[in-house]
Short mmCIF file of C-alpha atoms in Angstrom, two decimals:
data_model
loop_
_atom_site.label_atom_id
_atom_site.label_comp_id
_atom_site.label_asym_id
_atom_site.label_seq_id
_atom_site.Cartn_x
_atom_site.Cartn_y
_atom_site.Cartn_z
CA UNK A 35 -39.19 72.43 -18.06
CA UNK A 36 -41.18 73.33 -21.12
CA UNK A 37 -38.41 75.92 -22.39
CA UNK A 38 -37.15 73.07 -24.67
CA UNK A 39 -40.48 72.26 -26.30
CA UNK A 40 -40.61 72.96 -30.48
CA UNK A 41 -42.72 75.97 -31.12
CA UNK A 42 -43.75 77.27 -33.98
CA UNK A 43 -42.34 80.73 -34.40
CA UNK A 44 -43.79 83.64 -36.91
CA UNK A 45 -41.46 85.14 -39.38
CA UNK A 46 -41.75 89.20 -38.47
CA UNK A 47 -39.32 90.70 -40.11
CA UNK A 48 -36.16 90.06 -42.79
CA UNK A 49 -33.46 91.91 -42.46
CA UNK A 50 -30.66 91.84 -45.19
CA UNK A 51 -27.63 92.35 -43.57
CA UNK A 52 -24.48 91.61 -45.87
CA UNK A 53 -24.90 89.99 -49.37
CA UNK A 54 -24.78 86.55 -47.50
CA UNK A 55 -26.62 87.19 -44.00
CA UNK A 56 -29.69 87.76 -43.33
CA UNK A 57 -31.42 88.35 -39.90
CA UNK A 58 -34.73 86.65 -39.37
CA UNK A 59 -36.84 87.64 -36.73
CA UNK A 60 -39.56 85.16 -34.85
CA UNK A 61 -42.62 86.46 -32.68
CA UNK A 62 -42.61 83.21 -30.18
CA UNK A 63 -45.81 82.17 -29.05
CA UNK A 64 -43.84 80.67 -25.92
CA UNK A 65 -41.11 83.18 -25.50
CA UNK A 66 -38.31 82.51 -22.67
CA UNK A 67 -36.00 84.51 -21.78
CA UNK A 68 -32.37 83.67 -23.41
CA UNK A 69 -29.08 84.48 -21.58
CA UNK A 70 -26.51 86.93 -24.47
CA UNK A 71 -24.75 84.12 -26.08
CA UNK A 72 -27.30 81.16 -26.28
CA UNK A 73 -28.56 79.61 -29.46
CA UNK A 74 -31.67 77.78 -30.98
CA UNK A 75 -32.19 75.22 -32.76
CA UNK A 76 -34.20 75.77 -36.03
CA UNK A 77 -35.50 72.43 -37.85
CA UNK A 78 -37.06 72.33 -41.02
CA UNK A 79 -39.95 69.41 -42.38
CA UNK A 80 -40.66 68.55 -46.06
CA UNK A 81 -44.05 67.95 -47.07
CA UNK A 82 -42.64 64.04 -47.07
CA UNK A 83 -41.56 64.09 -43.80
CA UNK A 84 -38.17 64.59 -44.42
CA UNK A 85 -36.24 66.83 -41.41
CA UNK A 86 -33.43 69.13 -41.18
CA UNK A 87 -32.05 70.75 -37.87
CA UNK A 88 -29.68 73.64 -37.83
CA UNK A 89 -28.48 75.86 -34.68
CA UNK A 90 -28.23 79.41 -34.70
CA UNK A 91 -26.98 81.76 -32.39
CA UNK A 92 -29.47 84.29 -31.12
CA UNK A 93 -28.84 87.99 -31.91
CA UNK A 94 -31.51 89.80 -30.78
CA UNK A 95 -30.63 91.45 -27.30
CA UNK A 96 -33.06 89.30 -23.95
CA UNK A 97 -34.76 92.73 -23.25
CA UNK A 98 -35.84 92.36 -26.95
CA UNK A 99 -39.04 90.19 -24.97
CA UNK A 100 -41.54 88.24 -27.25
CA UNK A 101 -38.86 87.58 -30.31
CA UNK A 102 -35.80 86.46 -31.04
CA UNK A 103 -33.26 87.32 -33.96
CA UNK A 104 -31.02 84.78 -35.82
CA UNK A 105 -28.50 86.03 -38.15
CA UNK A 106 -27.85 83.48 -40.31
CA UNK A 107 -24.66 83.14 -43.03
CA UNK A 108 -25.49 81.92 -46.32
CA UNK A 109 -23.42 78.80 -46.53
CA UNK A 110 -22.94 76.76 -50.40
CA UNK A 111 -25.30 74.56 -50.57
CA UNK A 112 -26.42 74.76 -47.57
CA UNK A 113 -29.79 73.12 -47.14
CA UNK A 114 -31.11 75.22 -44.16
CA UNK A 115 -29.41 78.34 -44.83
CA UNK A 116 -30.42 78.09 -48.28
CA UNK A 117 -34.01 77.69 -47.80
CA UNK A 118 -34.04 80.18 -45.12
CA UNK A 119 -32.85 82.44 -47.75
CA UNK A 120 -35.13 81.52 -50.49
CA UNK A 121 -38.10 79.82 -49.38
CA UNK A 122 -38.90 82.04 -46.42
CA UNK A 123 -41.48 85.16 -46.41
CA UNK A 124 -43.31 87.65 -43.88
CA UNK A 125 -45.41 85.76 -41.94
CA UNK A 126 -44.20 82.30 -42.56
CA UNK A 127 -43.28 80.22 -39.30
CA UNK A 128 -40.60 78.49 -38.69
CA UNK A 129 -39.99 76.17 -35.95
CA UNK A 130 -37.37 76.36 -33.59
CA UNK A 131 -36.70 75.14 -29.62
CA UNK A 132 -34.35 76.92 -26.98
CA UNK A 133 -33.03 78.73 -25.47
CA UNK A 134 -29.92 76.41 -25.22
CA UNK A 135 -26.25 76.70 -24.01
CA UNK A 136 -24.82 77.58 -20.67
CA UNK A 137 -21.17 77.85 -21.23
CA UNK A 138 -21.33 80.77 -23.98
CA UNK A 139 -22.97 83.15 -22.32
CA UNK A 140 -22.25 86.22 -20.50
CA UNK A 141 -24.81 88.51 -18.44
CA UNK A 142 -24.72 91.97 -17.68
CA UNK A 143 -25.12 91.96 -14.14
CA UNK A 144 -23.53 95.45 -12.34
CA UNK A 145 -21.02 93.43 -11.13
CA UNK A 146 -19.65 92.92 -14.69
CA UNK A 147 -15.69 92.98 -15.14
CA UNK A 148 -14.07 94.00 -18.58
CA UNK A 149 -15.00 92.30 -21.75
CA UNK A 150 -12.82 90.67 -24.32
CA UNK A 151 -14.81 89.74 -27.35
CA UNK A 152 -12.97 88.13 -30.71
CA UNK A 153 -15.36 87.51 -33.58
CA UNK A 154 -14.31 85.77 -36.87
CA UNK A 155 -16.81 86.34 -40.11
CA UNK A 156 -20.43 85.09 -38.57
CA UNK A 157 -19.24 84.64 -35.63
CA UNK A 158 -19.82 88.01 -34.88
CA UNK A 159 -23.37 86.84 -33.92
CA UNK A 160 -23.47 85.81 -30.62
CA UNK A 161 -21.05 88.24 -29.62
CA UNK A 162 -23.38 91.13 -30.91
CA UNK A 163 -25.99 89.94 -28.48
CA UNK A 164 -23.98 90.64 -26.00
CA UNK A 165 -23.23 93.94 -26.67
CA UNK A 166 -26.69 94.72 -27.28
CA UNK A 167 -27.23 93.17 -23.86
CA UNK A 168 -24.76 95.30 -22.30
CA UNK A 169 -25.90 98.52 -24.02
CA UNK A 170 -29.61 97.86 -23.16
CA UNK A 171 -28.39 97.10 -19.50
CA UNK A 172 -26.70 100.64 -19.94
CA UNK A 173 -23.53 99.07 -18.54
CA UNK A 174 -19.93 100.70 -18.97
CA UNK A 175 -17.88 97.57 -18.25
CA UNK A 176 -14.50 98.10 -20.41
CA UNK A 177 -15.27 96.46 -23.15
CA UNK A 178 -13.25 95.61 -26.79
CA UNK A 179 -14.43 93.83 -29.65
CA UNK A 180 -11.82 92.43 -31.83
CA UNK A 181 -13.45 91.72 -35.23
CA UNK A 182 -11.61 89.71 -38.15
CA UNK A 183 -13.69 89.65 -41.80
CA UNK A 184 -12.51 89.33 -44.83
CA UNK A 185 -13.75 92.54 -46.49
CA UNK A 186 -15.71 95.63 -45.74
CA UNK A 187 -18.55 94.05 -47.38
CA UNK A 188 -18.89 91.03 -45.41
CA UNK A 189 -18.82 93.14 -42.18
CA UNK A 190 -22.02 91.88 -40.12
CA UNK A 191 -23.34 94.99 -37.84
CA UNK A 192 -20.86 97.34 -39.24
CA UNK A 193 -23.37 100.80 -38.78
CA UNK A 194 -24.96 99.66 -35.01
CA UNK A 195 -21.04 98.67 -34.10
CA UNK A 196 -19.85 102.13 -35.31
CA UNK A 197 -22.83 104.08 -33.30
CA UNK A 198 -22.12 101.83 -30.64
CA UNK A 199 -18.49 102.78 -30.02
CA UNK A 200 -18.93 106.13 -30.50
CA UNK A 201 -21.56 106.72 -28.16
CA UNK A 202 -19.80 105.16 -25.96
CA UNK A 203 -15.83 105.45 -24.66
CA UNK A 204 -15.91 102.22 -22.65
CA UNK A 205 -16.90 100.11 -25.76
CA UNK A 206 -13.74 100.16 -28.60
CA UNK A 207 -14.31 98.33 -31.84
CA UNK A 208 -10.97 96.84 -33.40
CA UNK A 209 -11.23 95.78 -36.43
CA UNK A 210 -8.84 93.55 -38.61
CA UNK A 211 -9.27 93.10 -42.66
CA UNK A 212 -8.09 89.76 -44.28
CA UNK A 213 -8.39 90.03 -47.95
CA UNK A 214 -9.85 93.63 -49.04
CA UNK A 215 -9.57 96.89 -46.98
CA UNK A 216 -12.16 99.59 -46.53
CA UNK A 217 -11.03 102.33 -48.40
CA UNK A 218 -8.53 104.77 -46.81
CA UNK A 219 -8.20 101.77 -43.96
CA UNK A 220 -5.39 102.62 -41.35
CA UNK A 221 -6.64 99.73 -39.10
CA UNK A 222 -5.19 96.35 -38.74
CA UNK A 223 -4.64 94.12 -41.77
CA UNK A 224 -3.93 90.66 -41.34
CA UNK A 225 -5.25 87.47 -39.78
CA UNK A 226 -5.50 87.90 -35.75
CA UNK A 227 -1.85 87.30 -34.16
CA UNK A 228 -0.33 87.94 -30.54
CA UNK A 229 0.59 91.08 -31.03
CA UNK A 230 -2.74 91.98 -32.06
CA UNK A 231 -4.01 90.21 -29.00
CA UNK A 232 -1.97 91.89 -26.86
CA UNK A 233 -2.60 95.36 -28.04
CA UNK A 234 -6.44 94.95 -27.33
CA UNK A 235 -5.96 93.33 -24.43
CA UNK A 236 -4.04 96.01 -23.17
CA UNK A 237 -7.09 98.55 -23.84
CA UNK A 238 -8.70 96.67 -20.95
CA UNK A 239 -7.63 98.27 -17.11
CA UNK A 240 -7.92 94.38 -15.94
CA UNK A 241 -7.71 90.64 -17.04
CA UNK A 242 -11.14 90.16 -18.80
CA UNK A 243 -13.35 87.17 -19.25
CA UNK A 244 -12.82 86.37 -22.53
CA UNK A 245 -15.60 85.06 -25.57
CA UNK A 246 -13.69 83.85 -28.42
CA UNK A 247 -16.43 82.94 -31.59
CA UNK A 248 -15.80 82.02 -35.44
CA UNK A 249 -14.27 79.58 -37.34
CA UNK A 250 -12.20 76.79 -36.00
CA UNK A 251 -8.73 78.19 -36.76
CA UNK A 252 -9.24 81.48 -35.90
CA UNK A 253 -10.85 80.07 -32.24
CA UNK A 254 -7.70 77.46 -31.79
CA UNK A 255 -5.40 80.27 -33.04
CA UNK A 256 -7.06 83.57 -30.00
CA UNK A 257 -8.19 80.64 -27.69
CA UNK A 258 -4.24 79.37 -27.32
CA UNK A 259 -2.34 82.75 -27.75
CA UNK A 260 -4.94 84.22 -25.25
CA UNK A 261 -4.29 81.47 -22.80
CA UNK A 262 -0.47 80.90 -23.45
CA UNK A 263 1.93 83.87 -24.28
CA UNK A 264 -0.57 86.30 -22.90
CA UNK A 265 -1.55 84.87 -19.66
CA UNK A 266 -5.45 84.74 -19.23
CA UNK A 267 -6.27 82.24 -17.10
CA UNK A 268 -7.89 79.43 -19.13
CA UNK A 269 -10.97 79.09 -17.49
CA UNK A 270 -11.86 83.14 -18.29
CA UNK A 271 -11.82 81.82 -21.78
CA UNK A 272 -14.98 80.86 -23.62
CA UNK A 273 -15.25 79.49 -27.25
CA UNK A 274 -17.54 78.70 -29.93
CA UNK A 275 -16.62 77.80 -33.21
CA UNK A 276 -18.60 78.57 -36.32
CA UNK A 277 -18.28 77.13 -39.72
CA UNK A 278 -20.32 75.29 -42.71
CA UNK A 279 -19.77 72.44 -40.96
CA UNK A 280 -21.14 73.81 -37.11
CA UNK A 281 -23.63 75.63 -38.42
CA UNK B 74 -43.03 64.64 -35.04
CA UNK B 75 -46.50 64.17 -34.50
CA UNK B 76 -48.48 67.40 -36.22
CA UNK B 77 -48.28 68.18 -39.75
CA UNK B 78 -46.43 71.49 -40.41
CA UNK B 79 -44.72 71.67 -43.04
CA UNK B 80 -41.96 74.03 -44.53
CA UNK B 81 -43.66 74.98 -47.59
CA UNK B 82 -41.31 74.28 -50.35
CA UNK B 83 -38.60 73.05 -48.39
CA UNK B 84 -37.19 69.72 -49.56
CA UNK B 85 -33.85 67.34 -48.93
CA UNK B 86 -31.12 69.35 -50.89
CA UNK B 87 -28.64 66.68 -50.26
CA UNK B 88 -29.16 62.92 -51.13
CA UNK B 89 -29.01 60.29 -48.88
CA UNK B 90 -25.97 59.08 -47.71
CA UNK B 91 -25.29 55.78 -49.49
CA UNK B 92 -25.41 52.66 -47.23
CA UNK B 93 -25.45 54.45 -43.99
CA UNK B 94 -28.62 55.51 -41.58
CA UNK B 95 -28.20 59.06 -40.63
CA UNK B 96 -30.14 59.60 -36.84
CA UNK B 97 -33.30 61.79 -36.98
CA UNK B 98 -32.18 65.62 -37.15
CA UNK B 99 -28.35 64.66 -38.08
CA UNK B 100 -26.68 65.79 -41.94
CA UNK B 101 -23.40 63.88 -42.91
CA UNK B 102 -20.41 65.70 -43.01
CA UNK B 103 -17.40 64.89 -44.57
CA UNK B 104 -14.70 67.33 -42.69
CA UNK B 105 -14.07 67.26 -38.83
CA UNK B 106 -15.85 69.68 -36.59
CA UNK B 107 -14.14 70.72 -33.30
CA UNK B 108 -16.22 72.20 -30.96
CA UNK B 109 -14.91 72.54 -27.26
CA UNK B 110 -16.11 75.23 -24.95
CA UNK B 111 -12.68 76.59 -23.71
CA UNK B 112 -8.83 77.04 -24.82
CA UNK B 113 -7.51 73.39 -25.95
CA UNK B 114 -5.38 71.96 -23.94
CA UNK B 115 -2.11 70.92 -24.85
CA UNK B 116 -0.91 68.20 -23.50
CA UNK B 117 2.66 66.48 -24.27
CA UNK B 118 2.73 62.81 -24.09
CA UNK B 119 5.33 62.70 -21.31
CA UNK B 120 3.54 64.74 -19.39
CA UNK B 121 -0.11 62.93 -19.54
CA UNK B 122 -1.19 60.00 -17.52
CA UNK B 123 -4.10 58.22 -17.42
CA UNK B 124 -6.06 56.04 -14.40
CA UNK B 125 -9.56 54.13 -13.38
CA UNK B 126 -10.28 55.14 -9.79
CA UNK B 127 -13.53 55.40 -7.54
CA UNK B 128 -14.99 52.08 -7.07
CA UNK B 129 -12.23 49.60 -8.27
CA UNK B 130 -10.90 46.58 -6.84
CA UNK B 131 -7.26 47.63 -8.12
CA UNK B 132 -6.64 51.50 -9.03
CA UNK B 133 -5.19 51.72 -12.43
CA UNK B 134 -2.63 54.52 -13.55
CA UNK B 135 -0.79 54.69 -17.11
CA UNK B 136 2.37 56.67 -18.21
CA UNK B 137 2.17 57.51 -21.82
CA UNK B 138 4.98 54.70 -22.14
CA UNK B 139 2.86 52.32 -20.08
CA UNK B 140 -0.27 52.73 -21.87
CA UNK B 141 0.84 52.12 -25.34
CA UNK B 142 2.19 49.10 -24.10
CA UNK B 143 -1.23 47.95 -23.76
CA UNK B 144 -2.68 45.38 -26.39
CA UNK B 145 -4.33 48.17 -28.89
CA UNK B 146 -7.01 47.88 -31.59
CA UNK B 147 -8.25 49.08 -34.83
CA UNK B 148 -12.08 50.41 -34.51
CA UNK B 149 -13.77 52.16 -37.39
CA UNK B 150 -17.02 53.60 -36.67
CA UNK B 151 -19.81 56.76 -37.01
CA UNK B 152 -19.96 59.57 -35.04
CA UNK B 153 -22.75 61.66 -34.34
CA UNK B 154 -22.22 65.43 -32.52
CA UNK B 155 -24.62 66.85 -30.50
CA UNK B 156 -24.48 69.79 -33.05
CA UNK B 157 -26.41 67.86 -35.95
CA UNK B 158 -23.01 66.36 -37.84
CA UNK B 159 -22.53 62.68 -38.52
CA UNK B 160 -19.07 61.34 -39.63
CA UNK B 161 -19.34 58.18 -41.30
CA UNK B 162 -16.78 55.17 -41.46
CA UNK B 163 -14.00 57.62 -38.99
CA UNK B 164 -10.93 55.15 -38.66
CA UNK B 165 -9.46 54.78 -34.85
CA UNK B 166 -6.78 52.53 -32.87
CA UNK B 167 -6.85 52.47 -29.20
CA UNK B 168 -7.32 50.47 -26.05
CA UNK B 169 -10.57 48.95 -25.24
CA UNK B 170 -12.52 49.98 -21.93
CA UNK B 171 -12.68 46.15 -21.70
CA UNK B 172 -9.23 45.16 -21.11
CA UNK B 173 -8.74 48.55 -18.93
CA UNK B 174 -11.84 47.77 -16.96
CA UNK B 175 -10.80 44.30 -16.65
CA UNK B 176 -7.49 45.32 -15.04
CA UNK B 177 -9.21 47.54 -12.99
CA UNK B 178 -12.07 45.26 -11.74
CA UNK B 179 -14.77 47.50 -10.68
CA UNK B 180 -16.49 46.47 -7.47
CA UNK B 181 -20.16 45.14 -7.36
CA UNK B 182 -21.85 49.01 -6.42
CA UNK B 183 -20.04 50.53 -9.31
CA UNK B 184 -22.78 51.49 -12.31
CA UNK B 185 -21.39 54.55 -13.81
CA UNK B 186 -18.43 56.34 -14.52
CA UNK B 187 -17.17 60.34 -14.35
CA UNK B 188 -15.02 61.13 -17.45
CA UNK B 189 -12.25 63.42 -15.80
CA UNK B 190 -10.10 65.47 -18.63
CA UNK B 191 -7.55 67.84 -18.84
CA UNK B 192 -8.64 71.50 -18.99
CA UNK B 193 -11.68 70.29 -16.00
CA UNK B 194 -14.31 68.84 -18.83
CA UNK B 195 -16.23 66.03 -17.43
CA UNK B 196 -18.87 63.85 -18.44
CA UNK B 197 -21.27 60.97 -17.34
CA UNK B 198 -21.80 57.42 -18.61
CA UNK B 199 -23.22 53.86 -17.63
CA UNK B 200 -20.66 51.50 -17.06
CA UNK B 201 -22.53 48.94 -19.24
CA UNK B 202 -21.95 51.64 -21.79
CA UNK B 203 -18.52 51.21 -22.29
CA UNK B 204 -18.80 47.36 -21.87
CA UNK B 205 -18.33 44.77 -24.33
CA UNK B 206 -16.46 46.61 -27.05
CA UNK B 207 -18.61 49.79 -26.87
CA UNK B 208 -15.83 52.17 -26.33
CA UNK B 209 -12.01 52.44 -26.69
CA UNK B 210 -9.56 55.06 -25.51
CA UNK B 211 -8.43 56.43 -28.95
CA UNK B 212 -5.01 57.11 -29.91
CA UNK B 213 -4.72 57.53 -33.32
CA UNK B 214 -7.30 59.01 -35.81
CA UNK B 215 -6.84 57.91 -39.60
CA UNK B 216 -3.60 56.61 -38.87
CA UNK B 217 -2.23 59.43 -37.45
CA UNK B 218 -1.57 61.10 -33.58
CA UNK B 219 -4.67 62.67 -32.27
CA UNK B 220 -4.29 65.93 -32.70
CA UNK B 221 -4.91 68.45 -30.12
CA UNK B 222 -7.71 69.62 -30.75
CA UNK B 223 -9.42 66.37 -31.36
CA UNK B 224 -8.68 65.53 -28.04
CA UNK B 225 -5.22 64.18 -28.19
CA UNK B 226 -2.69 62.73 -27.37
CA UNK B 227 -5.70 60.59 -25.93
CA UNK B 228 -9.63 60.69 -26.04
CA UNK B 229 -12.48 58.44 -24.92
CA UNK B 230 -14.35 57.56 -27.82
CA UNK B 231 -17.91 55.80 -26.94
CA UNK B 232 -19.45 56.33 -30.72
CA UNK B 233 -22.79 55.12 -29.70
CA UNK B 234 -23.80 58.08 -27.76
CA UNK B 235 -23.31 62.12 -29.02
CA UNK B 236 -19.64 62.68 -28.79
CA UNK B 237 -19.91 64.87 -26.48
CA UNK B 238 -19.77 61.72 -24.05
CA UNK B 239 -16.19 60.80 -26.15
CA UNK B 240 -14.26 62.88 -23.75
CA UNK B 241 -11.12 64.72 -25.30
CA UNK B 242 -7.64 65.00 -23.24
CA UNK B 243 -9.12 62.27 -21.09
CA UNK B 244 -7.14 62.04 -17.65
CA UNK B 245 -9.56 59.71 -15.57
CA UNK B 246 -12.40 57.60 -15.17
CA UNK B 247 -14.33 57.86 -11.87
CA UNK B 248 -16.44 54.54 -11.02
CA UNK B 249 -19.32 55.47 -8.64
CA UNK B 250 -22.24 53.70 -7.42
CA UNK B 251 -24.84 56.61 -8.96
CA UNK B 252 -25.24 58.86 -11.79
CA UNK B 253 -23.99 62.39 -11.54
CA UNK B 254 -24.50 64.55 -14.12
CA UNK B 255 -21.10 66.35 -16.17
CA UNK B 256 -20.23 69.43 -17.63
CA UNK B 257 -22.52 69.73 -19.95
CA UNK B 258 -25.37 67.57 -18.66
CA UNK B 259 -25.10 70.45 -15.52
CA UNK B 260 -26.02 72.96 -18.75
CA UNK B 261 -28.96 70.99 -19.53
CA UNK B 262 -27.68 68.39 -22.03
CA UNK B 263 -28.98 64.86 -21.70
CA UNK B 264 -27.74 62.60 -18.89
CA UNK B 265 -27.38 59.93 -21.21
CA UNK B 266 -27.31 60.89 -25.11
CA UNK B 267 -28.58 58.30 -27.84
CA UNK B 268 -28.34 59.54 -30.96
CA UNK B 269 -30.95 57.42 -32.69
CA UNK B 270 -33.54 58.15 -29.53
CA UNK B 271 -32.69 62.05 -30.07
CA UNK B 272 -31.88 62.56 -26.79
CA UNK B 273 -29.92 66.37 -26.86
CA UNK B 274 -31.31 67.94 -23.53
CA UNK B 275 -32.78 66.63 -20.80
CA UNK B 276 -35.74 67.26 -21.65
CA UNK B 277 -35.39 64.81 -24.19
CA UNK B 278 -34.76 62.32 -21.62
CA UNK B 279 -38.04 61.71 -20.62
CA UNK B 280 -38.93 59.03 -22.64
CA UNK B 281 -35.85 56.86 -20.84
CA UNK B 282 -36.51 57.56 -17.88
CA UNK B 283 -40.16 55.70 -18.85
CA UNK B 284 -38.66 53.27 -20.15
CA UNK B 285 -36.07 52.23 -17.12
CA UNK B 286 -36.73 49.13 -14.94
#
């Protein structure tokens, strides 16, 4: 299988998306079809040799054919992130192998039962591949997002997630704000808890499967509740944890 | 790698760890990653057990009780995750595979071993892998209880391969006669994992399986 080789991808297009992400797309000279919720891994070479390797969850939707789209968090002093950031220009490549993963993914076959995504901060990423799997796939699987960030600003997605649920009843966006509040906010405002969990699960006609992404507390904290007080069956429950140390 | 790109203007941001060899594509850290692919599993002490099965001369099963009873060691060591992350100098005690494997006397066709955990993760090793003070059940980390989601109240902890092959909330070895590939070596992770070969994926494993007997 050749789908793991290194390839050297072509930088297409920047795309700021908060003051610390930025999506960078790659045209892929070997292009392979990714399943919503794999990743890549993205490795870096200094003119001495040195190497750095880095995954990152792919964004861009697999009808998106010939590219790929990492959003990728600013992290301090990150090495990757930060070159990615600052070094990286129009028409540079980058090289990257994948796609990998075969646990965090989800496909939208017709067959597709309701949806329970829970993001935390970047780990919105993944997640929104999914969506823009499902919407591309014109499916109308209940779905909920429940997305935790600390302030309006940091909000990855925030316009295509607000068109998205409003075009469409079977999609609801939930929201919860941490530190700073949108202005006029009436939504949730506090770190994800069980009665939070239990309110958007109960949006959903039918257990869901379940894709739980962000940092590690967060993860442990939906990933148990989920699984304990609220009775999904543990094995409808996928995580991945983000942080400046998984990323 | 063998061509000459080059990130223009991309250079090592962080130095070199002092007095320790990093693997090719691994960055020290100096926290604790989890990564798991499910809920964690929560398992109280009284409740787990743990046993060698398959192809043994004597089936093995520990109580918690039972098992701490067994002569335990102090092991510190590097880890290397899958993930790119190497954690230098960790500090374990546990129970060596030896004197489990030793009770258990595995029978001539045995050669490799199913990891069996709590929650249904699985993985694959060698037997001569966890040989000769290779690997250790762990039961404390830094001094302390496991902690759940590190795997406790028990994990196998084989530091010379990714730790993805360090099975958390171990419940069982398996000896068998064959290689069969785990959870996720059947998502198209390496059968085998050396860090310092850069085996992640199985595609990676081509070079070993040129280089067996």
């Amino acid at each position: 299988m050749s789908g793991l080789a290194w390839q050297l991808g072509t930088v297409v297009a920047i795309t700021p998306e908060t003051p610390r992400a930025k999506t960078f797309t790659l045209r892929l000279p070997h292009w392979q079809q990714h399943r919503a919720g794999q990743h890549y891994t993205l490795r870096l070479t200094a003119p001495d040799g040195y190497q750095a390797q880095r995954s990152y969850s792919i964004a861009s939707p697999p009808e998106q054919t010939g590219e790929v789209a990492f959003t990728v968090e600013l992290i301090d002093e990150g090495e990757v992130s930060g070159y990615l950031f600052e070094g990286v220009q129009l028409g540079d490549q980058l090289e990257v192998r994948g796609p990998i993963g075969g646990y965090f993914a989800w496909d939208a076959t017709p067959q597709a039962g309701p949806l329970l995504l829970v993001a935390g901060g970047s780990g919105i990423v993944p997640l929104m591949c999914m969506l823009r799997h499902r919407q591309r796939s014109g499916l109308r699987n209940p779905t909920v997002l429940l997305y935790s960030s600390r302030t309006p600003e940091e909000v990855i997605y925030q316009q295509e997630l607000t068109a998205m649920a409003q075009a469409d009843p079977s999609f609801s966006l939930q929201q919860t704000f941490t530190r700073q509040l949108p202005a006029g906010w009436a939504g949730y405002q506090r770190r994800l808890d069980e009665a939070m969990l239990g309110e958007v699960l109960g949006l959903l006609p039918a257990a869901p499967q379940c894709f739980i992404c962000g940092p590690t507390g967060l993860v442990e904290s939906a990933a148990s509740t989920l699984a304990g007080p609220l009775g999904l069956p543990a094995s409808a429950i996928h995580t991945e944890r983000f942080g400046p140390s998984g990323t | 790698m063998q061509n000459s790109f080059f990130n223009r203007g991309f250079q090592r941001k962080r130095p070199a760890p002092t007095g320790h060899v990093l693997p090719p594509g691994q960055y020290e850290t100096q926290d604790f990653p989890v990564l798991s692919a499910g809920p964690t599993p929560r398992i109280k002490p009284a409740q787990w057990s743990f046993g060698l099965t398959g192809l043994v001369q004597t089936p093995q099963q520990w109580n918690w009780q039972q098992f701490n009873h067994l002569p335990q060691q102090d092991f510190t060591v590097d880890i290397h995750c899958v993930t790119q992350w190497s954690k230098f100098g960790t500090v374990w005690r546990g129970v060596s595979l030896d004197t489990l494997l030793d009770a258990a006397q595995p029978t001539a066709e045995a050669s490799h071993l199913m990891a069996h955990c709590y929650g249904g993760y699985t993985t694959n090793l060698p037997l001569t892998d966890l040989r000769d003070g290779k690997a250790f059940i762990g039961l404390l980390y830094d001094g302390q209880p496991l902690a759940p989601e590190h795997g406790g109240p028990a994990r196998l902890v084989v530091p010379h391969l990714y730790f993805w092959k360090s099975a958390k909330w171990i419940q069982r070895l398996e000896l068998l006669s064959e290689d069969a590939p785990g959870f996720w070596e059947r998502a198209g992770y390496s059968m085998y994992g050396d860090p310092w070969k850069e085996q992640r994926y199985r595609d990676d494993d081509e070079d070993l399986a040129a280089q067996a007997p």
